[in-house]
Amino acid sequence: MNDLKKYRLNMIFDVRSVTAEAQIEKIQKLLSSLGATLEETKDLGVKDFVRVTDRRMPNAHYVQFYVSAGTTLPVVFREKLRLDRTIKRILFQAC
């Protein structure tokens, strides 16, 4: 049986082709389908990158999700979104 842990999930979205609201809703649905309990969502808005790796994309949309879930959530979540090109970064932090 998996123990529940609290996570802060930081994500960076490429919103050139999809709106941030649509991306946030998609992630919330995915988290609930994986058995995670969503506690809070913080939309941090668009921020410039300190180090730009692609000059066509100097900034992106940042969002934080606070969730409670089993210990396998980070691995399963990353695997589900592995091929999604609209997601630039995924960072799980245990709270």
Tab-separated table of N, CA and C in Angstrom, residues 20-30 65:
chain	number	residue	atom	x	y	z
A	20	ALA	N	-3.168	28.741	-21.383
A	20	ALA	CA	-2.727	28.285	-20.062
A	20	ALA	C	-3.887	27.643	-19.302
A	21	GLU	N	-5.084	28.196	-19.436
A	21	GLU	CA	-6.248	27.642	-18.736
A	21	GLU	C	-6.534	26.217	-19.189
A	22	ALA	N	-6.399	25.957	-20.488
A	22	ALA	CA	-6.623	24.608	-21.009
A	22	ALA	C	-5.559	23.645	-20.477
A	23	GLN	N	-4.319	24.103	-20.404
A	23	GLN	CA	-3.237	23.267	-19.875
A	23	GLN	C	-3.462	22.952	-18.399
A	24	ILE	N	-3.849	23.954	-17.612
A	24	ILE	CA	-4.084	23.753	-16.180
A	24	ILE	C	-5.214	22.756	-15.974
A	25	GLU	N	-6.286	22.906	-16.736
A	25	GLU	CA	-7.429	21.983	-16.616
A	25	GLU	C	-7.007	20.560	-16.988
A	26	LYS	N	-6.202	20.418	-18.033
A	26	LYS	CA	-5.732	19.088	-18.454
A	26	LYS	C	-4.903	18.434	-17.354
A	27	ILE	N	-4.014	19.194	-16.722
A	27	ILE	CA	-3.162	18.656	-15.664
A	27	ILE	C	-3.996	18.283	-14.439
A	28	GLN	N	-4.970	19.115	-14.088
A	28	GLN	CA	-5.836	18.816	-12.945
A	28	GLN	C	-6.601	17.523	-13.173
A	29	LYS	N	-7.117	17.311	-14.379
A	29	LYS	CA	-7.833	16.068	-14.694
A	29	LYS	C	-6.900	14.862	-14.636
A	30	LEU	N	-5.682	15.040	-15.148
A	30	LEU	CA	-4.719	13.943	-15.120
A	30	LEU	C	-4.342	13.573	-13.690
A	65	PHE	N	1.192	23.271	-8.538
A	65	PHE	CA	0.094	22.457	-8.038
A	65	PHE	C	0.543	21.849	-6.715
